[in-house]
Every structure is written in C-alpha cells, then in structure tokens.
XYZ file of C-alpha atoms in Angstrom:
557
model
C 61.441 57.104 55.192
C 61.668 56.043 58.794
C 65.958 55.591 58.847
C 66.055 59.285 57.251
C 63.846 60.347 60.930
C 66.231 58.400 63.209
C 69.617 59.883 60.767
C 68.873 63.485 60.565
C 72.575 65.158 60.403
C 73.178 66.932 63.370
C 74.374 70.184 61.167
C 71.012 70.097 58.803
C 70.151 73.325 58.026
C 66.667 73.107 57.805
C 64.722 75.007 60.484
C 61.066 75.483 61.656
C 58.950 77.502 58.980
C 61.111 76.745 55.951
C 58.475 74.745 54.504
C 56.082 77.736 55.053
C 58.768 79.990 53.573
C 59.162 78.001 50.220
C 55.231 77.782 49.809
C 54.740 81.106 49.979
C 56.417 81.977 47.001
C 53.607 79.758 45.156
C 50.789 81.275 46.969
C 49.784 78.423 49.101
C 50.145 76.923 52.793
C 50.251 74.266 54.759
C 48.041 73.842 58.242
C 49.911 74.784 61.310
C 49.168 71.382 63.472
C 51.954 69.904 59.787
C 54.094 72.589 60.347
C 56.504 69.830 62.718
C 56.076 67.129 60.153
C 56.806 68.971 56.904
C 59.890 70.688 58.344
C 61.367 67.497 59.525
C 60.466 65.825 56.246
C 62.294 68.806 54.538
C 65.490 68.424 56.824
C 65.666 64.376 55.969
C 64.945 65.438 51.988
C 68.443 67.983 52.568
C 70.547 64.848 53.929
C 69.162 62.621 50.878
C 69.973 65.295 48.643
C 73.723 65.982 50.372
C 74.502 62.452 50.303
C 73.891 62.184 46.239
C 76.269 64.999 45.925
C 79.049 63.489 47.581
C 78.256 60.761 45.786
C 80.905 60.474 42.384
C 79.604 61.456 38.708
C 79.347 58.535 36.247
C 80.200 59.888 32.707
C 81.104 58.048 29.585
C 84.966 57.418 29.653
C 86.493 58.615 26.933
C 89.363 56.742 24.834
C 91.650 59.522 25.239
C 94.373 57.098 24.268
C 93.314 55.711 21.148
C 91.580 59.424 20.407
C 94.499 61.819 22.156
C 93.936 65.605 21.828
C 96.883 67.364 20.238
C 98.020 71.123 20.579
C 94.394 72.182 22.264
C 94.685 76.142 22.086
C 92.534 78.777 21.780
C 93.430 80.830 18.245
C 95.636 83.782 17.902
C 93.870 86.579 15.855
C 96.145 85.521 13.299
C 95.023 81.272 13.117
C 91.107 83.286 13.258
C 88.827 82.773 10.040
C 86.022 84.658 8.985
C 86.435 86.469 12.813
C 86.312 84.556 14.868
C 84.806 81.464 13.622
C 87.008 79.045 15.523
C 86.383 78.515 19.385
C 89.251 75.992 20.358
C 91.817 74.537 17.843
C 92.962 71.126 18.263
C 93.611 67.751 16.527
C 91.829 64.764 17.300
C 93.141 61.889 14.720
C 90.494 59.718 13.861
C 90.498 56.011 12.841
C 93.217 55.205 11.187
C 91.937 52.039 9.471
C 89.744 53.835 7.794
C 85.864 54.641 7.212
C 83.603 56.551 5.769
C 84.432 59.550 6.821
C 88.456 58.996 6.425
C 89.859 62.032 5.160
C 87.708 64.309 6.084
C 88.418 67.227 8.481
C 85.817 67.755 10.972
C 84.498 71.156 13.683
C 82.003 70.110 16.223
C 79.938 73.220 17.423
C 80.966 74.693 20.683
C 78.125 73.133 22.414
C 79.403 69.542 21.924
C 81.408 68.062 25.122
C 85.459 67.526 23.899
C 86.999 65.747 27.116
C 89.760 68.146 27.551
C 88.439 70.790 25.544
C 87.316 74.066 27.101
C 83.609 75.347 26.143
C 82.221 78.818 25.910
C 78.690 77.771 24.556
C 79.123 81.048 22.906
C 78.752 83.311 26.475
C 81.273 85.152 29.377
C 78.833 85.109 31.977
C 80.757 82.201 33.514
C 83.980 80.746 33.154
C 84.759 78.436 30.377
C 83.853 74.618 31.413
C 86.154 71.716 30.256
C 83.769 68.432 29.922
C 85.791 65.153 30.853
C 83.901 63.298 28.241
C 83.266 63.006 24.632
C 79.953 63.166 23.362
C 78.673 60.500 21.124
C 78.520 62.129 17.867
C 82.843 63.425 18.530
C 83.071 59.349 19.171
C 81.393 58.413 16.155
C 83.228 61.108 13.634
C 86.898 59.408 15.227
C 85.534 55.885 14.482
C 84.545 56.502 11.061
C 87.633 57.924 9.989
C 87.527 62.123 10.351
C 90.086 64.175 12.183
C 88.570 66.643 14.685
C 90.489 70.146 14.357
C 88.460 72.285 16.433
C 85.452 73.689 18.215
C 83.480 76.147 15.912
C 81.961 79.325 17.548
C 78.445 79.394 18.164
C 75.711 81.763 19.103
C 75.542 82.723 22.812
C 73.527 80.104 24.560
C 72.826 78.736 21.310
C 69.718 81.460 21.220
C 70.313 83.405 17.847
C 70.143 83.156 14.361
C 72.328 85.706 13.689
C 76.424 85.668 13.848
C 77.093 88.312 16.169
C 76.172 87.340 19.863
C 78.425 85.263 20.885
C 80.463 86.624 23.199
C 83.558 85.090 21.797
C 83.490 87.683 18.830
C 81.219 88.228 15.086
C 81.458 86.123 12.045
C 81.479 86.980 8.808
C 79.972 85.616 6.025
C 82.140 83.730 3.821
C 80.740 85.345 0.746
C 80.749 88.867 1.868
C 82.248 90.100 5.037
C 79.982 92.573 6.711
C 76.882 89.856 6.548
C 75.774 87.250 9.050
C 76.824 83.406 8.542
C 73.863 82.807 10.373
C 73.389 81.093 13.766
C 73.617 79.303 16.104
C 76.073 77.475 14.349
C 77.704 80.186 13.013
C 81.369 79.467 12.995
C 81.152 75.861 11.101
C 78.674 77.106 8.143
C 81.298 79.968 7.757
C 84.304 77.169 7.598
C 81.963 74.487 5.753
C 81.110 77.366 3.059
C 84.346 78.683 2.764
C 86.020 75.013 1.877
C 88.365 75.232 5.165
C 86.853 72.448 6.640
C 84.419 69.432 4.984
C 82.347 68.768 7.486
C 80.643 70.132 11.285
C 78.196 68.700 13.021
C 75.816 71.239 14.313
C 72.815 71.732 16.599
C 69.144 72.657 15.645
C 66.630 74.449 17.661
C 64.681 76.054 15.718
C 66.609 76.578 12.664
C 70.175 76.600 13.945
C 71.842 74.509 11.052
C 69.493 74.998 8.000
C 69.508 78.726 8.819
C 73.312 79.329 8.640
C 73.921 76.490 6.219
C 71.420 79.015 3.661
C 73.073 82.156 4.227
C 76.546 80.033 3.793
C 75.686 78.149 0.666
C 76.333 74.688 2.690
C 74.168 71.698 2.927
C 72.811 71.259 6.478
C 70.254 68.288 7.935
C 67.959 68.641 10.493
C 67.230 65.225 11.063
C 64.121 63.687 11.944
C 63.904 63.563 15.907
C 65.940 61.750 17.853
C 67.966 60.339 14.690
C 71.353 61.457 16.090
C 71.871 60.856 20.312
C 72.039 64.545 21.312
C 74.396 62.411 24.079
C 76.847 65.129 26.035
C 75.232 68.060 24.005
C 74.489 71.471 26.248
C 70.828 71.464 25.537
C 68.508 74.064 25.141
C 64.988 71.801 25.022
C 64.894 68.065 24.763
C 61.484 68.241 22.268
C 63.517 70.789 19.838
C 66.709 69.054 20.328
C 68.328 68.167 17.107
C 71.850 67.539 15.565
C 73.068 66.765 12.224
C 75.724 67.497 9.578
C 76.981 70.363 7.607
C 78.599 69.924 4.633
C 79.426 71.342 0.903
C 77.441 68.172 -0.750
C 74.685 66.099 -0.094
C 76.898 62.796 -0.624
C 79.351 64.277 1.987
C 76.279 65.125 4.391
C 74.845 62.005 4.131
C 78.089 59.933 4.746
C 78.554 62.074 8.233
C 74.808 60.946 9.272
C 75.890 57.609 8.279
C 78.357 58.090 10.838
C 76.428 59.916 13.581
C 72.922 58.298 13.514
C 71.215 56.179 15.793
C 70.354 54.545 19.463
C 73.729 55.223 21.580
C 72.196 53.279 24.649
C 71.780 56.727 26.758
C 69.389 59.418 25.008
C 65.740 58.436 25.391
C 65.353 61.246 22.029
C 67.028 58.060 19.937
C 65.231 55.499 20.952
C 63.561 55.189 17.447
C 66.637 55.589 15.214
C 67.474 52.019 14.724
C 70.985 50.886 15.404
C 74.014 52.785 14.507
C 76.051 52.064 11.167
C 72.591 50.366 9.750
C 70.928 53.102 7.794
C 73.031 53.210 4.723
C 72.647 56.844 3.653
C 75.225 57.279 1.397
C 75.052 53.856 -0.037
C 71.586 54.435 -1.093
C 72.537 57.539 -2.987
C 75.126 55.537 -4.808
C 73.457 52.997 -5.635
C 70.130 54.140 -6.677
C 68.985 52.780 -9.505
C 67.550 56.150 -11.057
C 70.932 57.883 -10.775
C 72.313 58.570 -14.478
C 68.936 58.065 -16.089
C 67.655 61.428 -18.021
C 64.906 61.519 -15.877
C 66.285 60.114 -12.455
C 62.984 61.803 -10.665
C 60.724 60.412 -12.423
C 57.636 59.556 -10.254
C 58.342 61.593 -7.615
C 55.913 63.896 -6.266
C 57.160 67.592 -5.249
C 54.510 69.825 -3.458
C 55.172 73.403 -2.972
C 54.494 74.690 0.414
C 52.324 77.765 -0.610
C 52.379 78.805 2.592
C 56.257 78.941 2.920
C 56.277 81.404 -0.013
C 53.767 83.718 1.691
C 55.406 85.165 4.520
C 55.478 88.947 5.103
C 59.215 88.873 5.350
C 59.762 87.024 2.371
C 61.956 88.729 -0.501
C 60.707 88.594 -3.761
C 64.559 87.670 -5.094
C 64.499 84.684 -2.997
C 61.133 83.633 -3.746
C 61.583 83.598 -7.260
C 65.165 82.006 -7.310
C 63.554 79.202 -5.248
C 61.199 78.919 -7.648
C 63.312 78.440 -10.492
C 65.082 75.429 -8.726
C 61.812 73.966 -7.912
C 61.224 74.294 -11.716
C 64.292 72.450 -12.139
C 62.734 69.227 -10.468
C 60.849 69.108 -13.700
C 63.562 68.634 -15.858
C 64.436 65.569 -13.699
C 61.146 64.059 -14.421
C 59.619 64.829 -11.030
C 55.682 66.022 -10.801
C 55.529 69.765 -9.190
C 52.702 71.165 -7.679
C 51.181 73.775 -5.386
C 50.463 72.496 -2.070
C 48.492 74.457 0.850
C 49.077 73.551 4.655
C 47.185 76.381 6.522
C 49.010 75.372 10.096
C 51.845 75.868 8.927
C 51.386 79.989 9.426
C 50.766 78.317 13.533
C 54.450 77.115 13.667
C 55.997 80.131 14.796
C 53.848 81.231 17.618
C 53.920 77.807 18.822
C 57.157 77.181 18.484
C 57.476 80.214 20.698
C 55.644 79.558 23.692
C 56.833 76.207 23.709
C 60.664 76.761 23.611
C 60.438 80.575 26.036
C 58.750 78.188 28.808
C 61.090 74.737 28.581
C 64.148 76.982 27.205
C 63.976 79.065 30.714
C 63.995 76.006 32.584
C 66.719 74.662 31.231
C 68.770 77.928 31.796
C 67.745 78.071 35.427
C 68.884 74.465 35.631
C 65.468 73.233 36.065
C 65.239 70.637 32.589
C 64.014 67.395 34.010
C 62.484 64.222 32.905
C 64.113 62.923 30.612
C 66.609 59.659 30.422
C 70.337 60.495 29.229
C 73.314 62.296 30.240
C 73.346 65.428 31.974
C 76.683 67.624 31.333
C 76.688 68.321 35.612
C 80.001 70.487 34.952
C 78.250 72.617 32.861
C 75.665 73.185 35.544
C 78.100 73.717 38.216
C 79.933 76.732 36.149
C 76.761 78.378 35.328
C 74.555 78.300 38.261
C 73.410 79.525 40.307
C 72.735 82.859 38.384
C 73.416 86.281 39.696
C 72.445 89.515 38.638
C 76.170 89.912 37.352
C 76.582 87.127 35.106
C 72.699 87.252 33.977
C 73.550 90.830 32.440
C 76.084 89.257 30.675
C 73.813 86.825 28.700
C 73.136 88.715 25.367
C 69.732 90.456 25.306
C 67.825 86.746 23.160
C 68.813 84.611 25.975
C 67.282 87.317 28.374
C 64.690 87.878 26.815
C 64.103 83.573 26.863
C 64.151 83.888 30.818
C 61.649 86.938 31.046
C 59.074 85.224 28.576
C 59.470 82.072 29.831
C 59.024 83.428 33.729
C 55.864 85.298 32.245
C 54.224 82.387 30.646
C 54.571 80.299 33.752
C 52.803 83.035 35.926
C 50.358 84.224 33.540
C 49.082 81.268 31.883
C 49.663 78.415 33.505
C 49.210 74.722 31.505
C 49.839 76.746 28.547
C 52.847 74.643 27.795
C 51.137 71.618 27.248
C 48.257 73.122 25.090
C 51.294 74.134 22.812
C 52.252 70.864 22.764
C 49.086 69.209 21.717
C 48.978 72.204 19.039
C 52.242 71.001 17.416
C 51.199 67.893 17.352
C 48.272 68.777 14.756
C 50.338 70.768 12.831
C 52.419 67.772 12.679
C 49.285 65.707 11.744
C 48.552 67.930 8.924
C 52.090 67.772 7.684
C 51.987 63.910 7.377
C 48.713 64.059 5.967
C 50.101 66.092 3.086
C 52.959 63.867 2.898
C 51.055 61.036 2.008
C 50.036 62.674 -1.469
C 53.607 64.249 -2.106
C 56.848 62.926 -1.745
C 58.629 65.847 -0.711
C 57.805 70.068 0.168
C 59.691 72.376 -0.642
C 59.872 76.187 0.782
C 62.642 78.583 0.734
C 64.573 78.103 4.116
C 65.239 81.622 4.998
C 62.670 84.221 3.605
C 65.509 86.449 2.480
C 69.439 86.258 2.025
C 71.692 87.134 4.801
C 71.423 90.520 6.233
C 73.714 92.844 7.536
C 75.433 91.994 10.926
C 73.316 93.972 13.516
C 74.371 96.343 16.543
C 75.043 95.668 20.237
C 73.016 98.453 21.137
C 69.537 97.824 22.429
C 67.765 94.668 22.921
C 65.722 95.752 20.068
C 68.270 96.735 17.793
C 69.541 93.540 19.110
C 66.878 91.157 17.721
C 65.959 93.560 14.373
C 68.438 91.259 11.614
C 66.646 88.555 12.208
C 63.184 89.292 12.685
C 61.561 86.798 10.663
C 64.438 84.491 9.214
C 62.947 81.066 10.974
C 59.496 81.658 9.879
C 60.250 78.401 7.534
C 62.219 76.201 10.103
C 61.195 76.691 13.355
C 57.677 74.301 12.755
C 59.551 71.384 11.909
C 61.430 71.716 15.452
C 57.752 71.561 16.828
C 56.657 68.479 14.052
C 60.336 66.781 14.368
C 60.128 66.358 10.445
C 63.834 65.970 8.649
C 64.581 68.747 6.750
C 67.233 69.874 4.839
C 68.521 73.056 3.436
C 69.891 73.058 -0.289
C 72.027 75.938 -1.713
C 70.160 76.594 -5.087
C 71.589 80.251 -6.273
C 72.697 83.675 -5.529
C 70.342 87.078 -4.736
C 71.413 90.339 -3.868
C 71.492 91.848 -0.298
C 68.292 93.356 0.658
C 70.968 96.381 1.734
C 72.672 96.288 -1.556
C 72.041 94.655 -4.811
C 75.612 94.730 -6.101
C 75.826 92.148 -3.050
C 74.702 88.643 -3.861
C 74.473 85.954 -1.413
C 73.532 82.296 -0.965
C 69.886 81.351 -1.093
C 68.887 77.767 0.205
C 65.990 76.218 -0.894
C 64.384 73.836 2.277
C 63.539 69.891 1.609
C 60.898 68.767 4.182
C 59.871 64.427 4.176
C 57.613 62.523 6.411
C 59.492 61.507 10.053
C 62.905 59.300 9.253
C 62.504 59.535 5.269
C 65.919 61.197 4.858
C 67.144 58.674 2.324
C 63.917 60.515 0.063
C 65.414 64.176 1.195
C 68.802 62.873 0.199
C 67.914 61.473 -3.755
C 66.274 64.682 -4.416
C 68.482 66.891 -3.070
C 71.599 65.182 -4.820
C 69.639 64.497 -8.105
C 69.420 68.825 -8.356
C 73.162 69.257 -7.423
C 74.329 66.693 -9.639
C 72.220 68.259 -12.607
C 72.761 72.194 -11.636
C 75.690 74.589 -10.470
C 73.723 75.785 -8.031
C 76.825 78.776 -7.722
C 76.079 79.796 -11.486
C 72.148 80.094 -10.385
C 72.036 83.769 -10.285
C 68.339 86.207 -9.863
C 66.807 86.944 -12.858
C 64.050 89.741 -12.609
C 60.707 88.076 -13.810
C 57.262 87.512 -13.325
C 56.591 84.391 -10.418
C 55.618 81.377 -12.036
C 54.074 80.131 -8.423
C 49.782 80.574 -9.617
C 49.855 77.919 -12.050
C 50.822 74.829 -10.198
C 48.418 72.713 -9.621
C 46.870 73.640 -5.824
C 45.835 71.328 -3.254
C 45.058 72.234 0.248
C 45.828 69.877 3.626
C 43.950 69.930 6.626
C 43.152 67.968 9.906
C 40.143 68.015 12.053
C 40.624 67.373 15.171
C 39.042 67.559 18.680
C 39.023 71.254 19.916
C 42.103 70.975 22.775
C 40.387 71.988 26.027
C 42.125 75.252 27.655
C-alpha cells in the first residue's frame, strides 16, 4: 500500500469527509482521530481504480474471418414475423465441413453477444450495444455446422414471461395471433413453432425457455446447471443462469446441446459439465437399444408431481390433457405413479426473494463474485441509471429494483437463508428421484393467454400471474428440465381457440440423456398436434401415491 501513499495523483478527487459521506448512507461512522487515514486510503483506492480503467479489455477474439457476418440489418416491417419476432437479421455461415448441426438454421436470443451485432436485450432505456465478441454457445452452433440468421426478440431485460414487453414491439403466437408466445424468449419459440427456423438457443431464469417453448408447441431444455457456459450472455443471476436449445423435436434439441454443452475454460457455472463434444446426446437416442421395441419404456419409473397439478392457477383443460400423455407412458411400458413433494409449493416464494435481491444487483451493475466474462460494453451503455432511462424499463424490471432495494433494507441476510432453503427443496427433489426415474408436471398451469395491456404496472403483470408456478423451482434446484408439446386446449378467453399445452420432464442434476429417451419415446409413438381436450373425469386419484420429504436442521434466521 505504501507506493499508492507516496503516488497519490495530484488531480485525485477525493477530499476530507468523503469517507464519512459514503458511511453515512449505511448508518455507521468512523472515529474522527481516522478521519486523515481513511480519506487518504480512499484517494489511493480512486488512482488504483483509474489506472484499471485505462487499462485495455481482454475479450475472446472472435474468428470473424472464418465466421464473417453478412447483410447485418435490422428488419423492415415487411422481413418481420409473428411482429416483431426478429431483433437483427444477419447470416453467419457455419462450418462448412460439416457437423451435427449442418443444415440447420439457427436465432440466438437477443441477450447473446454477436461481435458486430447490435443488442437491445429487449429495452430503449439505453442505446443499443454492439459486443465485439462472440459468445461461446454462437461459436459452438458455427463449428458444428448451423448458419446463424438472426437475433430473436426477447423480453425486456429478460424479466417477463409474457411476449409483450419488450420494447422492440409484441409477438404473436404462432398458433393464434392475439396470444402470447411466451417469454423471455419470445421471438425464437414463435420462429421455432412456426417452422421458420429449426433451432434457437435461449436463456432460462425462471422459466424463460420451457415457458414459451409450451405456449409455442416447441421443445425447449433447461439444462442442468452450468451444462452450457452462459460465456458472453447479459445475465440476470449467475445461480438461475441457464441456456439451452429450442427446437421442433427432441432429436433436433438434443443434437444442438450436443453442440453447446460443456466447460469453455471461462464460466465457473460449467465447471461440472465435462468437456465439450463428449456427452453424446443425440447418439444415445439413436442408438438406444429400447428404441423400436413395443415397449421401449419398459422399466422406467414415471412419478407424477401431485403437487404440480395442484396449483390454484391451474386449468382443468391442461391438467387433464397432461394427464392423458402421462397415461401414454403406459402404453410404452413405463410404471406411472402419483408422487408427492410438499416443497415444491416453497419454489416460488423462494425463487422470489432470491432472484428480486441478486436480479437488482445485477441491474445496478453490482453482480460480483463470480469467475467468467463480464460483457463491460454492456455496462458502459446502461449505467449509470437515471431517472429517465429507469422509467423506461417496463414496469417487471422495476418492480425487480424496488423489491430487491426493499429486501436488502428490510431483512437483511435474507438472501442467504433463501439460499439454504433451495437447497432442501433441492434435497427433497433428489430424494424422490432416487425412487422414480423421471416427474412429470404440466409446464405452464394453463395455455397461453391473451397478450396483456401497457397500462398499469398491474395490468402489466395480470397475463401471467401464475404461469412459472411449475418452472421457476428448478431454477432454484438447477434440475434439467424439459418442456414437451403433448396436445391442444382451448383459450381460457375462448374455447373455439386451442393452443399448445407442454407437458414438463424433470431428472436428477445432468441426467438429460434420461429426459431425452422419454421425451422422444412419446413423440415418436404420438402426434402430439392430433392430441386434442376431451371433457372427462381426471384419472389423477388412482395412481399409486408416495410422498418425499427431507428433514433437515432448522436454518437459523
């Protein structure tokens, strides 16, 4: 510390009582006789901190000439789908030896860093930001063959599950305009669901690919935790952080994780995912031995999530048509039966708490601790935040900052008692998993509704009220999960009106190969788009019924 004493710039703008001025707005203070000491400590801390940002960034170079970005515009009206579903247009060509993914087009969700490619991360309240990298995953899609085409809208900061808040315009349905595609990644499910594209790679926060992908009629993967480097993603909150594919099939969705999965050498989330191109996802679907047999499930265990069928919000069409695909795991020769995992009804709240208090730090530019790249541009363009551009956040994101402000004032260490909560919901979770294979739930409690109004921040949040009750947990537990189109049932608005229902696949922690053989076993066997509601009495009461819990230590407060 001494050469920072001797060096202090003669321009430092540090001056006595600053250090007093900056406690204060924590309540505390220091003695008077430290006043000297701290100040001058605070002044050499301000030349420290100047010198690091003169210092040049070090981001990932991107191959920009084997990978060059063609024709990057932003769409006319007229090149719009579904809306406004598309956020940049472009063509990255991938490999052109070939790969898994060769053929295949490919969006990336407008929260993914294209070197050269302006992002909106679904907002106006600053200007667009152009990242001068690519992140992993857009690597990883070139390599194994896809062509990039675009940037697909999202949600504004990511922070909705509906299709209307991003500030880059609403989008439809695929199935019925008028309806949400779901969010946050709203604009690939719509062009995954309506065959314009094969594949998008997506972000999960709390249900932000299984959500859409069941109002769209897509397959979407929430991985388990740190499978796919969330490398040059805009994050919301490292512990909820997840990416993974969107896709019409399972094959297709498990070739893209193929592609996208494991340890890039820079996210500390992936440390665990083994090394990349050495899970075999796809190959294990082809090549399973139970694959063509009339009973390909035969010994697997299926437990139905009682409570996942149980929620207030649920809608009794939905219910029931998930019930009739989970009836259809019988036919395959799977076992089917009731299973009861009381924390599960805790996932929401904490889920909650946990993302309002690390979600608003990340916003105010505050994330820390954690080992990988940070997007600096992006911080740059957005901070630091004004009165101006915070009005022009839609009312969720807000509403993230007020909570999260709250919690930190109000109860402080709640954050971490949240965290020690989700981990014994997880517990219980893995506890059931070691008697079942698999659980299954519906993934949204009810089809998708009506796009809501920019009017109030109530009338705001109203369509989806409810719609992650099923997804949000395994964001807290970090289980893979997957959401499976399984059938049609009309619009809680109007029943001539029939939309996509998805039925949700939950395995224990980096069992997606297990997800993956069920979930293709049912879509091989069934049309899932000729599975239409049929008004009957639930079948649910007479599976068998088993109930999960864990005793634990009471967590101190």
């Amino acid at each position: 510390m001494s050469v920072f004493f001797k060096d202090i710039s003669p321009g430092n703008p540090v001056k006595k009582g600053d250090a007093e001025d900056l406690l204060k707005k924590i309540g505390v203070a220091i003695d008077d006789k430290d006043s000297d000491d701290y100040n001058l400590l605070l002044a050499a801390v301000h030349d420290c901190a100047e010198h690091i940002s003169n210092l040049p960034d070090y981001q990932p170079v991107p191959d920009t000439k084997q990978y060059p970005r063609e024709n990057i515009r932003r769409p006319t009206q007229e090149e719009q789908e579904f809306g406004h579903a598309w956020a940049h247009k472009f063509l990255i060509r991938g490999n052109r030896d070939g790969g898994p993914m060769a053929g295949k087009s490919a969006t990336v969700k407008d929260c993914i860093a294209v070197a050269g490619v302006p992002q909106f991360y679904g907002s106006d309240a600053f200007p667009a930001w152009t990242p001068s990298t690519d992140a992993t995953v857009v690597t990883r899609l070139l390599d194994a063959g896809a062509d990039i085409v675009g940037t697909s809208t999202c949600e504004n900061f990511c922070n909705s599950t509906a299709s209307f808040t991003s500030a880059q315009g609403t989008i439809d349905n695929p199935h019925h305009a008028g309806y949400s595609a779901g969010g946050s990644t709203s604009g690939g499910s719509a062009l995954v669901g309506s065959g314009m594209v094969d594949v998008t790679v997506g972000t999960d926060q709390g249900g932000s690919i299984r959500v859409p992908s069941a109002l769209c009629g897509c397959v979407g993967l929430k991985p388990t935790h740190g499978l796919v480097p969330y490398t040059g993603f805009t994050s919301g909150d490292a512990v909820d952080d997840h990416a993974g594919p969107i896709t019409r099939t399972v094959m297709d969705n498990a070739a893209c994780l193929d592609a996208i999965a494991g340890y890039d050498g820079i996210d500390d989330r992936s440390l665990g995912a083994g090394e990349h191109g050495s899970h075999g996802f796809a190959e294990a679907l082809r090549s399973c031995p139970a694959t063509g047999n009339a009973f390909p499930l035969a010994g697997i265990k299926i437990g139905v999530l009682k409570e996942g069928f149980g929620h207030d919000a649920m809608q009794p069409e939905v219910r029931d048509v998930v019930l009739d695909a989970v009836r259809k795991f019988e036919q395959l020769g799977a076992s089917v039966q009731e299973v009861s995992v009381p924390a599960h009804m805790e996932g929401p709240a904490v889920w909650t708490i946990q993302q309002r208090i690390s979600g608003t730090l990340t916003i105010l530019g505050q994330a820390h601790g954690r080992r990988g790249l940070y997007l600096t541009e992006f911080e740059h363009a957005r901070l630091p935040w004004t009165t101006e551009n915070f009005r022009k956040l839609f009312p969720s994101t807000q509403n993230t900052v007020i909570n999260g402000l709250y919690l930190m004032d109000k109860f402080p260490g709640l954050y971490g008692k949240t965290m020690n909560i989700g981990r014994q919901i997880s517990d219980a979770f893995d506890l059931a998993l070691q008697d079942v294979d698999l659980l299954v739930m519906p993934t949204t409690p009810f089809v998708a509704p009506r796009h809501g109004s920019r009017g109030t921040p109530r009338q705001c949040f109203e369509p989806t009220i409810g719609l992650t009750v099923n997804t949000a947990v395994f964001n807290v537990t970090g289980h893979p999960a997957l959401s499976l189109p399984v059938g049609f049932a009309p619009a809680r608005e109007d029943e001539t009106v029939a939309l996509p229902v998805g039925m949700q696949i939950v395995g224990g922690k980096w069992q997606e190969k297990m997800i993956y053989r069920v979930a293709h076993e049912w879509e091989t066997a069934f049309n899932w788009r000729t599975c239409r509601y049929m008004a009957k009495e639930s079948q649910q009461d007479d599976l068998p019924k088993v109930q999960y819990t864990v005793e634990v230590s009471p967590v101190v407060a």
